Amino acid sequence: MIFNIPRPQIPACTWQRPIGLGWDNPYTVRYASNLDDGPWHGMPLGGLGAGCIGRSPRGDFNLWHLDGGEHIFRSLPACQFSIFEQTASGEAKAYAMSTQSPPDGSLSRWQWYPENKGTYHALYPRSWYEYEGVFESELICEQFSPVWANCYQESSYPVAVFEWTVHNPTDEPLTLSIMLTWQNTIGWFTNAIKSPEITVRDDGSPEYEYQPKWGDSTGNFNQWIKDFHRVGCLFDRIRPHDDIREGEGQMAIASITNPALEAFYLGRWNPNSDGGDVWDYFAGNGSLPDREDETPAAPGEQLAAAIAIRFTVRPGRTRKIPFILGWDFPITEFAPKVNYFRRHTDFFGRTGKNAWTVVRTALKHSDIWQEKIQAWQNPILQREDLPNWFKMALFNELYLLSQGGTLWTAATETDPVGQFGILECFDYRWYESLDVRLYGSFALMMLFPRLDKAVLEAFARAIPSHDDTPRIIGYNQAKAIRKAPGATPHDLGAPNEHPWEKTNYTSYQDCNQWKDLASDFVLQVYRDFVLTGSTDTEFLWECWHAIPISLDYLKGFDLDNDGIPENSGAPDQTFDDWQLRGISAYCGGLWIAALEAAIAIARVLIDNPPANPNLTPENYPGVLEDAIATYQTWLQQARPLYQKTLWNGQYYRLDSESGSDVVMADQLCGQFYAQLLGLQDVIPPENAETALNTIYESCFLKFHAGQFGIANGVMPDGSPEKPDATHPLEVWTGINFGLAAFFLLQNRRDEAFRFTEAVVQQVYENGLQFRTPEAITAVGTFRAGHYLRALAIWGIYGVLTDFD
């Protein structure tokens, strides 16, 4: 405990909301089959790939992503902080620090914190509860996990730090006690259905049933630990076998003790009771009965434990007390017997018995972790040229790095920082969708470049592979094989199979027919090389073998051999409910930019022979030069054809065959990437300027007067081409952020920030925080929450700073 410390300086740019204040009309899902847990989402706690736990703006712990790739949103009332305060005259009060009492009537003896008595603040990976108007003391709880840029160790830790700062503004001493109660949930976070059947949802997307072993506490036990100046409770479970399995491990809660305070505990109590055996002690004088009981839970029995730290604060003084929540679940299991160790096991071992070691590490290093986070964030927070709403969204959108069903495996010789993956979202539950990460991977590339490169190397390994398993395609019921050799996969697989090894999980469309994936792959490889210093030629060599394969495969869709692959009228690109025909502005522009990127990569490799001789293709200079010559020939055909076929004087037409006059917002994505990476322009610069003018006027200003952001595609007057269309009339958060980055490249800052702010307001003012969707509509609905593409907001910051 630290005396006379300064109170926490909460940044001015946090996302803020009165504690417990609800929403009158939060956005709801567009389709009933989509995930909609409601608006009570707060910032997640836990490292990347370690599993995370969410605590809401009303103070309850309600999100449990402790099983890799799976989503549980359910409040556990027994997992809670509580505060006791007593004045010198003996007047006492005690509250559990959540405004949500259990709806089932349990813990009825507890007193729950009133609504609107303080403010919740969030700026990932930090958040704060600032309590006001209830206690005499001024209370702030700051919570965080050790996540910061370019940190490949601590950022994987399964831990949350809670630092309570207590200031006494009165002229008499105050006695306080801070209690943390926690339910033993060991064994809950694994699928009870070991081989779940894959079904097709009403929107044509594959899904499988997930039934966590929620409430299965048989054999769980709690152990009180006093370890020098550390005290806490370890939550464990009897294991009937020697090897560690998914869902097995430990959790722990802990704090500190010293002569200036008292520590109390209750090692076993029933969270389904009225809670009196905890509350009657605590509310009386801030103590607990100091009872240990390691008896394992019988079938149907639930266990919880409590620790409390009591102390006195003199008038005008301030004290700080840390609490730690740590866990150790080493294994993620996908299909039966497909197991991976998590990244944190590289530092804490693989036994599943190291939760207390995690706690001890946090108590020792949490101050340093805070300093590291602040050193990373402060240069951005102190920039006066950036509005607060942008700084807020920039950091808070990073919630998905830990909350996106994230996987981060232990290191291997092949993958020295492990393998990594973020779900497209929980409605489309497959990893690292390549078309989506064309936008959404800017954050990972800028903050954890070694992880982003690991993802692209996984795609490079997957491109030559094939899987002839026949499947029914969701949108038209046709049959197609899962993965054609040479086709660039859409995704790296799903949590119920074998990510990285079994790709193309989605079956709504035939991914082998997509016309943007190969281009997306090549552009991201070159982007990661250029924007991380243009020195990592080993990474280029790791990916090069797949580049000619992927481009040759895509060129096979150039049926008339005019230099540009044609779209087929099927869902065959990222706007997969928007059918393009012939040469399209979107895919054609990406194709031209990708050919330029492939040429640039080949030239770098000619000048930089591989350090790994296993990567050397026979006569590699000749092979690379042949590739350059081929791509230059294709470009000589493609660039003038693209311009002649699609330019109408104001914008690039959607495609060459549909006859549509719609203004597509993302028609210039290829030009954006070319300009970003210093490649030759896809189109004349003056045409880009004119087209952006049209996009801004039609898709933003004339689409509901710019309230929502830029719509994907409308007529020049802002009206819908088809009133019942889906994707064209949606505002896609990540596409808007990508367009904003392009507008900034064009020195159009005011416009970029205007529509970016509109999108940010839609998300953070309508209950969509920490579940940012793919799409919002003009009628207050959303689609596909927790979506990967929104991480594209870091592309905006990258352009502003030249990616330094």
Short mmCIF file of N, CA and C in Angstrom, two decimals, residues 681-800:
data_model
loop_
_atom_site.label_atom_id
_atom_site.label_comp_id
_atom_site.label_asym_id
_atom_site.label_seq_id
_atom_site.Cartn_x
_atom_site.Cartn_y
_atom_site.Cartn_z
N ASP A 681 0.49 4.67 -59.84
CA ASP A 681 -0.95 4.88 -59.69
C ASP A 681 -1.74 3.89 -60.54
N VAL A 682 -2.85 3.44 -60.00
CA VAL A 682 -3.79 2.61 -60.75
C VAL A 682 -4.54 3.47 -61.76
N ILE A 683 -4.88 4.68 -61.35
CA ILE A 683 -5.67 5.60 -62.18
C ILE A 683 -5.00 6.97 -62.19
N PRO A 684 -5.35 7.84 -63.11
CA PRO A 684 -4.80 9.19 -63.09
C PRO A 684 -5.16 9.91 -61.80
N PRO A 685 -4.23 10.62 -61.18
CA PRO A 685 -4.52 11.30 -59.91
C PRO A 685 -5.71 12.24 -59.97
N GLU A 686 -5.89 12.91 -61.10
CA GLU A 686 -7.04 13.83 -61.20
C GLU A 686 -8.37 13.09 -61.17
N ASN A 687 -8.37 11.85 -61.68
CA ASN A 687 -9.59 11.05 -61.62
C ASN A 687 -9.89 10.63 -60.19
N ALA A 688 -8.85 10.32 -59.44
CA ALA A 688 -9.05 9.96 -58.04
C ALA A 688 -9.68 11.13 -57.29
N GLU A 689 -9.21 12.32 -57.54
CA GLU A 689 -9.76 13.49 -56.87
C GLU A 689 -11.22 13.70 -57.22
N THR A 690 -11.55 13.57 -58.48
CA THR A 690 -12.94 13.75 -58.91
C THR A 690 -13.83 12.65 -58.33
N ALA A 691 -13.36 11.43 -58.35
CA ALA A 691 -14.17 10.32 -57.82
C ALA A 691 -14.39 10.48 -56.32
N LEU A 692 -13.39 10.92 -55.58
CA LEU A 692 -13.58 11.13 -54.15
C LEU A 692 -14.60 12.23 -53.89
N ASN A 693 -14.59 13.26 -54.72
CA ASN A 693 -15.62 14.30 -54.60
C ASN A 693 -17.02 13.69 -54.73
N THR A 694 -17.18 12.83 -55.73
CA THR A 694 -18.48 12.20 -55.97
C THR A 694 -18.88 11.30 -54.82
N ILE A 695 -17.93 10.51 -54.33
CA ILE A 695 -18.21 9.62 -53.20
C ILE A 695 -18.65 10.42 -51.98
N TYR A 696 -17.93 11.48 -51.70
CA TYR A 696 -18.25 12.29 -50.52
C TYR A 696 -19.63 12.92 -50.63
N GLU A 697 -19.93 13.44 -51.81
CA GLU A 697 -21.22 14.10 -52.00
C GLU A 697 -22.36 13.09 -51.99
N SER A 698 -22.23 12.01 -52.74
CA SER A 698 -23.34 11.08 -52.94
C SER A 698 -23.52 10.13 -51.76
N CYS A 699 -22.42 9.54 -51.32
CA CYS A 699 -22.52 8.46 -50.32
C CYS A 699 -22.50 8.97 -48.89
N PHE A 700 -22.10 10.22 -48.70
CA PHE A 700 -22.07 10.77 -47.35
C PHE A 700 -23.07 11.92 -47.19
N LEU A 701 -22.82 13.04 -47.86
CA LEU A 701 -23.66 14.21 -47.63
C LEU A 701 -25.11 13.97 -48.04
N LYS A 702 -25.32 13.24 -49.13
CA LYS A 702 -26.68 13.02 -49.61
C LYS A 702 -27.32 11.76 -49.04
N PHE A 703 -26.57 10.99 -48.26
CA PHE A 703 -27.12 9.81 -47.60
C PHE A 703 -27.50 10.21 -46.18
N HIS A 704 -28.78 10.53 -46.00
CA HIS A 704 -29.30 10.97 -44.70
C HIS A 704 -28.47 12.10 -44.11
N ALA A 705 -28.07 13.02 -44.98
CA ALA A 705 -27.38 14.25 -44.59
C ALA A 705 -26.13 14.00 -43.75
N GLY A 706 -25.46 12.89 -44.01
CA GLY A 706 -24.19 12.64 -43.35
C GLY A 706 -24.29 12.23 -41.89
N GLN A 707 -25.46 11.81 -41.44
CA GLN A 707 -25.61 11.45 -40.03
C GLN A 707 -24.86 10.18 -39.66
N PHE A 708 -24.76 9.26 -40.59
CA PHE A 708 -24.32 7.91 -40.25
C PHE A 708 -22.93 7.56 -40.74
N GLY A 709 -22.42 8.27 -41.72
CA GLY A 709 -21.17 7.92 -42.35
C GLY A 709 -21.41 7.66 -43.83
N ILE A 710 -20.42 7.09 -44.48
CA ILE A 710 -20.49 6.85 -45.93
C ILE A 710 -21.15 5.50 -46.19
N ALA A 711 -22.23 5.53 -46.96
CA ALA A 711 -22.90 4.30 -47.36
C ALA A 711 -22.10 3.62 -48.47
N ASN A 712 -22.22 2.31 -48.55
CA ASN A 712 -21.42 1.55 -49.50
C ASN A 712 -21.71 1.90 -50.95
N GLY A 713 -22.97 2.15 -51.29
CA GLY A 713 -23.27 2.40 -52.69
C GLY A 713 -24.66 2.96 -52.89
N VAL A 714 -24.75 4.17 -53.42
CA VAL A 714 -26.03 4.80 -53.72
C VAL A 714 -25.95 5.45 -55.09
N MET A 715 -27.07 5.92 -55.58
CA MET A 715 -27.08 6.65 -56.84
C MET A 715 -26.44 8.03 -56.64
N PRO A 716 -26.06 8.70 -57.69
CA PRO A 716 -25.40 10.00 -57.53
C PRO A 716 -26.18 11.00 -56.70
N ASP A 717 -27.51 10.89 -56.68
CA ASP A 717 -28.30 11.83 -55.87
C ASP A 717 -28.49 11.34 -54.44
N GLY A 718 -27.83 10.27 -54.06
CA GLY A 718 -27.93 9.76 -52.72
C GLY A 718 -29.05 8.77 -52.47
N SER A 719 -29.87 8.52 -53.46
CA SER A 719 -30.99 7.59 -53.32
C SER A 719 -30.52 6.16 -53.54
N PRO A 720 -31.26 5.19 -53.03
CA PRO A 720 -30.87 3.80 -53.25
C PRO A 720 -31.13 3.35 -54.68
N GLU A 721 -30.23 2.55 -55.22
CA GLU A 721 -30.49 1.93 -56.50
C GLU A 721 -31.63 0.92 -56.37
N LYS A 722 -31.59 0.15 -55.28
CA LYS A 722 -32.64 -0.80 -54.96
C LYS A 722 -32.99 -0.60 -53.50
N PRO A 723 -34.21 -0.17 -53.20
CA PRO A 723 -34.56 0.14 -51.80
C PRO A 723 -34.41 -1.03 -50.84
N ASP A 724 -34.50 -2.28 -51.35
CA ASP A 724 -34.39 -3.43 -50.47
C ASP A 724 -32.99 -4.04 -50.47
N ALA A 725 -32.00 -3.35 -51.04
CA ALA A 725 -30.63 -3.86 -51.07
C ALA A 725 -30.06 -3.93 -49.65
N THR A 726 -29.10 -4.82 -49.46
CA THR A 726 -28.49 -4.97 -48.13
C THR A 726 -27.16 -4.22 -48.06
N HIS A 727 -26.10 -4.79 -48.58
CA HIS A 727 -24.78 -4.19 -48.44
C HIS A 727 -24.68 -2.77 -49.00
N PRO A 728 -25.26 -2.45 -50.14
CA PRO A 728 -25.09 -1.08 -50.64
C PRO A 728 -25.59 0.00 -49.70
N LEU A 729 -26.64 -0.27 -48.94
CA LEU A 729 -27.24 0.76 -48.10
C LEU A 729 -26.77 0.70 -46.66
N GLU A 730 -25.77 -0.13 -46.39
CA GLU A 730 -25.18 -0.16 -45.06
C GLU A 730 -23.97 0.77 -45.00
N VAL A 731 -23.71 1.29 -43.82
CA VAL A 731 -22.49 2.03 -43.53
C VAL A 731 -21.54 1.06 -42.83
N TRP A 732 -20.46 0.70 -43.50
CA TRP A 732 -19.50 -0.24 -42.93
C TRP A 732 -18.42 0.54 -42.20
N THR A 733 -18.28 0.26 -40.92
CA THR A 733 -17.35 1.03 -40.10
C THR A 733 -15.93 0.97 -40.65
N GLY A 734 -15.44 -0.24 -40.94
CA GLY A 734 -14.06 -0.38 -41.40
C GLY A 734 -13.81 0.22 -42.77
N ILE A 735 -14.82 0.13 -43.67
CA ILE A 735 -14.68 0.76 -44.98
C ILE A 735 -14.58 2.27 -44.82
N ASN A 736 -15.37 2.84 -43.91
CA ASN A 736 -15.28 4.28 -43.66
C ASN A 736 -13.91 4.67 -43.14
N PHE A 737 -13.36 3.88 -42.23
CA PHE A 737 -12.04 4.21 -41.70
C PHE A 737 -10.97 4.07 -42.79
N GLY A 738 -11.11 3.06 -43.66
CA GLY A 738 -10.18 2.94 -44.77
C GLY A 738 -10.28 4.11 -45.73
N LEU A 739 -11.52 4.53 -46.03
CA LEU A 739 -11.71 5.69 -46.90
C LEU A 739 -11.13 6.95 -46.26
N ALA A 740 -11.27 7.07 -44.95
CA ALA A 740 -10.71 8.25 -44.28
C ALA A 740 -9.19 8.29 -44.45
N ALA A 741 -8.54 7.13 -44.36
CA ALA A 741 -7.09 7.09 -44.57
C ALA A 741 -6.74 7.56 -45.98
N PHE A 742 -7.56 7.14 -46.97
CA PHE A 742 -7.32 7.56 -48.35
C PHE A 742 -7.55 9.07 -48.51
N PHE A 743 -8.62 9.59 -47.91
CA PHE A 743 -8.87 11.02 -47.97
C PHE A 743 -7.70 11.79 -47.37
N LEU A 744 -7.12 11.28 -46.31
CA LEU A 744 -5.96 11.95 -45.71
C LEU A 744 -4.76 11.91 -46.65
N LEU A 745 -4.57 10.78 -47.34
CA LEU A 745 -3.49 10.73 -48.34
C LEU A 745 -3.68 11.80 -49.40
N GLN A 746 -4.93 12.14 -49.66
CA GLN A 746 -5.26 13.16 -50.66
C GLN A 746 -5.34 14.57 -50.06
N ASN A 747 -4.85 14.70 -48.81
CA ASN A 747 -4.84 16.00 -48.12
C ASN A 747 -6.24 16.56 -47.93
N ARG A 748 -7.18 15.66 -47.61
CA ARG A 748 -8.57 16.08 -47.39
C ARG A 748 -8.95 15.75 -45.95
N ARG A 749 -8.24 16.35 -45.04
CA ARG A 749 -8.38 16.02 -43.62
C ARG A 749 -9.76 16.36 -43.08
N ASP A 750 -10.27 17.54 -43.37
CA ASP A 750 -11.55 17.95 -42.79
C ASP A 750 -12.66 16.98 -43.18
N GLU A 751 -12.69 16.57 -44.43
CA GLU A 751 -13.72 15.63 -44.87
C GLU A 751 -13.51 14.27 -44.22
N ALA A 752 -12.26 13.82 -44.15
CA ALA A 752 -11.97 12.52 -43.54
C ALA A 752 -12.46 12.47 -42.10
N PHE A 753 -12.16 13.51 -41.33
CA PHE A 753 -12.56 13.51 -39.94
C PHE A 753 -14.06 13.74 -39.77
N ARG A 754 -14.68 14.38 -40.73
CA ARG A 754 -16.12 14.59 -40.59
C ARG A 754 -16.89 13.28 -40.67
N PHE A 755 -16.59 12.45 -41.67
CA PHE A 755 -17.37 11.21 -41.74
C PHE A 755 -16.86 10.16 -40.76
N THR A 756 -15.59 10.22 -40.40
CA THR A 756 -15.11 9.32 -39.34
C THR A 756 -15.80 9.62 -38.02
N GLU A 757 -15.94 10.89 -37.71
CA GLU A 757 -16.62 11.26 -36.46
C GLU A 757 -18.07 10.80 -36.47
N ALA A 758 -18.73 10.89 -37.62
CA ALA A 758 -20.12 10.43 -37.70
C ALA A 758 -20.21 8.94 -37.36
N VAL A 759 -19.28 8.14 -37.88
CA VAL A 759 -19.30 6.70 -37.60
C VAL A 759 -19.00 6.44 -36.13
N VAL A 760 -17.99 7.11 -35.58
CA VAL A 760 -17.63 6.92 -34.18
C VAL A 760 -18.80 7.27 -33.27
N GLN A 761 -19.49 8.35 -33.59
CA GLN A 761 -20.65 8.73 -32.78
C GLN A 761 -21.74 7.66 -32.84
N GLN A 762 -21.98 7.10 -34.02
CA GLN A 762 -22.99 6.06 -34.14
C GLN A 762 -22.66 4.87 -33.24
N VAL A 763 -21.39 4.52 -33.19
CA VAL A 763 -20.98 3.36 -32.40
C VAL A 763 -21.06 3.65 -30.91
N TYR A 764 -20.44 4.75 -30.48
CA TYR A 764 -20.23 4.98 -29.05
C TYR A 764 -21.38 5.69 -28.37
N GLU A 765 -22.37 6.16 -29.12
CA GLU A 765 -23.53 6.79 -28.50
C GLU A 765 -24.77 5.91 -28.56
N ASN A 766 -24.67 4.74 -29.16
CA ASN A 766 -25.85 3.89 -29.33
C ASN A 766 -25.67 2.48 -28.78
N GLY A 767 -24.78 2.34 -27.79
CA GLY A 767 -24.64 1.06 -27.12
C GLY A 767 -23.88 0.01 -27.89
N LEU A 768 -23.02 0.44 -28.83
CA LEU A 768 -22.25 -0.51 -29.62
C LEU A 768 -20.78 -0.56 -29.21
N GLN A 769 -20.44 0.14 -28.13
CA GLN A 769 -19.04 0.17 -27.68
C GLN A 769 -18.58 -1.23 -27.29
N PHE A 770 -17.35 -1.53 -27.63
CA PHE A 770 -16.71 -2.82 -27.37
C PHE A 770 -17.46 -3.99 -28.00
N ARG A 771 -18.18 -3.68 -29.05
CA ARG A 771 -18.75 -4.70 -29.94
C ARG A 771 -19.02 -4.04 -31.30
N THR A 772 -18.08 -3.22 -31.73
CA THR A 772 -18.23 -2.44 -32.96
C THR A 772 -18.64 -3.34 -34.12
N PRO A 773 -19.74 -2.99 -34.80
CA PRO A 773 -20.22 -3.89 -35.86
C PRO A 773 -19.55 -3.63 -37.19
N GLU A 774 -19.74 -4.57 -38.08
CA GLU A 774 -19.38 -4.37 -39.49
C GLU A 774 -20.21 -3.26 -40.08
N ALA A 775 -21.53 -3.31 -39.83
CA ALA A 775 -22.46 -2.45 -40.56
C ALA A 775 -23.48 -1.83 -39.64
N ILE A 776 -23.82 -0.57 -39.92
CA ILE A 776 -24.94 0.09 -39.28
C ILE A 776 -25.88 0.57 -40.38
N THR A 777 -27.14 0.74 -40.02
CA THR A 777 -28.12 1.18 -40.98
C THR A 777 -28.77 2.48 -40.52
N ALA A 778 -29.50 3.08 -41.42
CA ALA A 778 -30.15 4.36 -41.12
C ALA A 778 -31.40 4.21 -40.27
N VAL A 779 -31.75 2.98 -39.92
CA VAL A 779 -32.94 2.77 -39.09
C VAL A 779 -32.57 2.23 -37.71
N GLY A 780 -31.31 2.42 -37.28
CA GLY A 780 -30.92 2.06 -35.93
C GLY A 780 -30.68 0.58 -35.71
N THR A 781 -30.24 -0.11 -36.74
CA THR A 781 -29.88 -1.52 -36.58
C THR A 781 -28.41 -1.71 -36.96
N PHE A 782 -27.89 -2.87 -36.59
CA PHE A 782 -26.50 -3.18 -36.93
C PHE A 782 -26.40 -4.64 -37.33
N ARG A 783 -25.27 -4.97 -37.92
CA ARG A 783 -25.00 -6.36 -38.32
C ARG A 783 -23.56 -6.70 -37.97
N ALA A 784 -23.38 -7.90 -37.43
CA ALA A 784 -22.04 -8.47 -37.22
C ALA A 784 -21.20 -7.65 -36.25
N GLY A 785 -21.57 -7.72 -34.97
CA GLY A 785 -20.80 -7.04 -33.94
C GLY A 785 -19.45 -7.69 -33.71
N HIS A 786 -18.60 -7.02 -32.93
CA HIS A 786 -17.23 -7.49 -32.63
C HIS A 786 -16.48 -7.73 -33.94
N TYR A 787 -16.52 -6.78 -34.86
CA TYR A 787 -16.05 -7.04 -36.22
C TYR A 787 -14.62 -6.58 -36.44
N LEU A 788 -13.87 -7.41 -37.16
CA LEU A 788 -12.44 -7.20 -37.37
C LEU A 788 -12.12 -5.95 -38.18
N ARG A 789 -12.96 -5.61 -39.17
CA ARG A 789 -12.58 -4.56 -40.12
C ARG A 789 -12.45 -3.19 -39.46
N ALA A 790 -13.15 -2.97 -38.33
CA ALA A 790 -13.11 -1.65 -37.69
C ALA A 790 -11.74 -1.28 -37.15
N LEU A 791 -10.84 -2.26 -36.98
CA LEU A 791 -9.48 -1.93 -36.57
C LEU A 791 -8.75 -1.09 -37.61
N ALA A 792 -9.39 -0.88 -38.75
CA ALA A 792 -8.82 -0.01 -39.79
C ALA A 792 -8.65 1.42 -39.33
N ILE A 793 -9.24 1.79 -38.19
CA ILE A 793 -9.05 3.15 -37.70
C ILE A 793 -7.57 3.46 -37.48
N TRP A 794 -6.76 2.41 -37.26
CA TRP A 794 -5.33 2.65 -37.09
C TRP A 794 -4.66 3.01 -38.41
N GLY A 795 -5.29 2.67 -39.53
CA GLY A 795 -4.78 3.15 -40.80
C GLY A 795 -4.85 4.67 -40.91
N ILE A 796 -5.89 5.25 -40.32
CA ILE A 796 -6.00 6.71 -40.29
C ILE A 796 -4.80 7.30 -39.55
N TYR A 797 -4.53 6.77 -38.36
CA TYR A 797 -3.41 7.28 -37.59
C TYR A 797 -2.09 7.02 -38.31
N GLY A 798 -1.99 5.89 -38.98
CA GLY A 798 -0.76 5.59 -39.72
C GLY A 798 -0.49 6.62 -40.80
N VAL A 799 -1.51 6.99 -41.55
CA VAL A 799 -1.32 8.00 -42.60
C VAL A 799 -0.95 9.34 -41.97
N LEU A 800 -1.59 9.69 -40.87
CA LEU A 800 -1.29 10.97 -40.21
C LEU A 800 0.16 11.05 -39.76
#
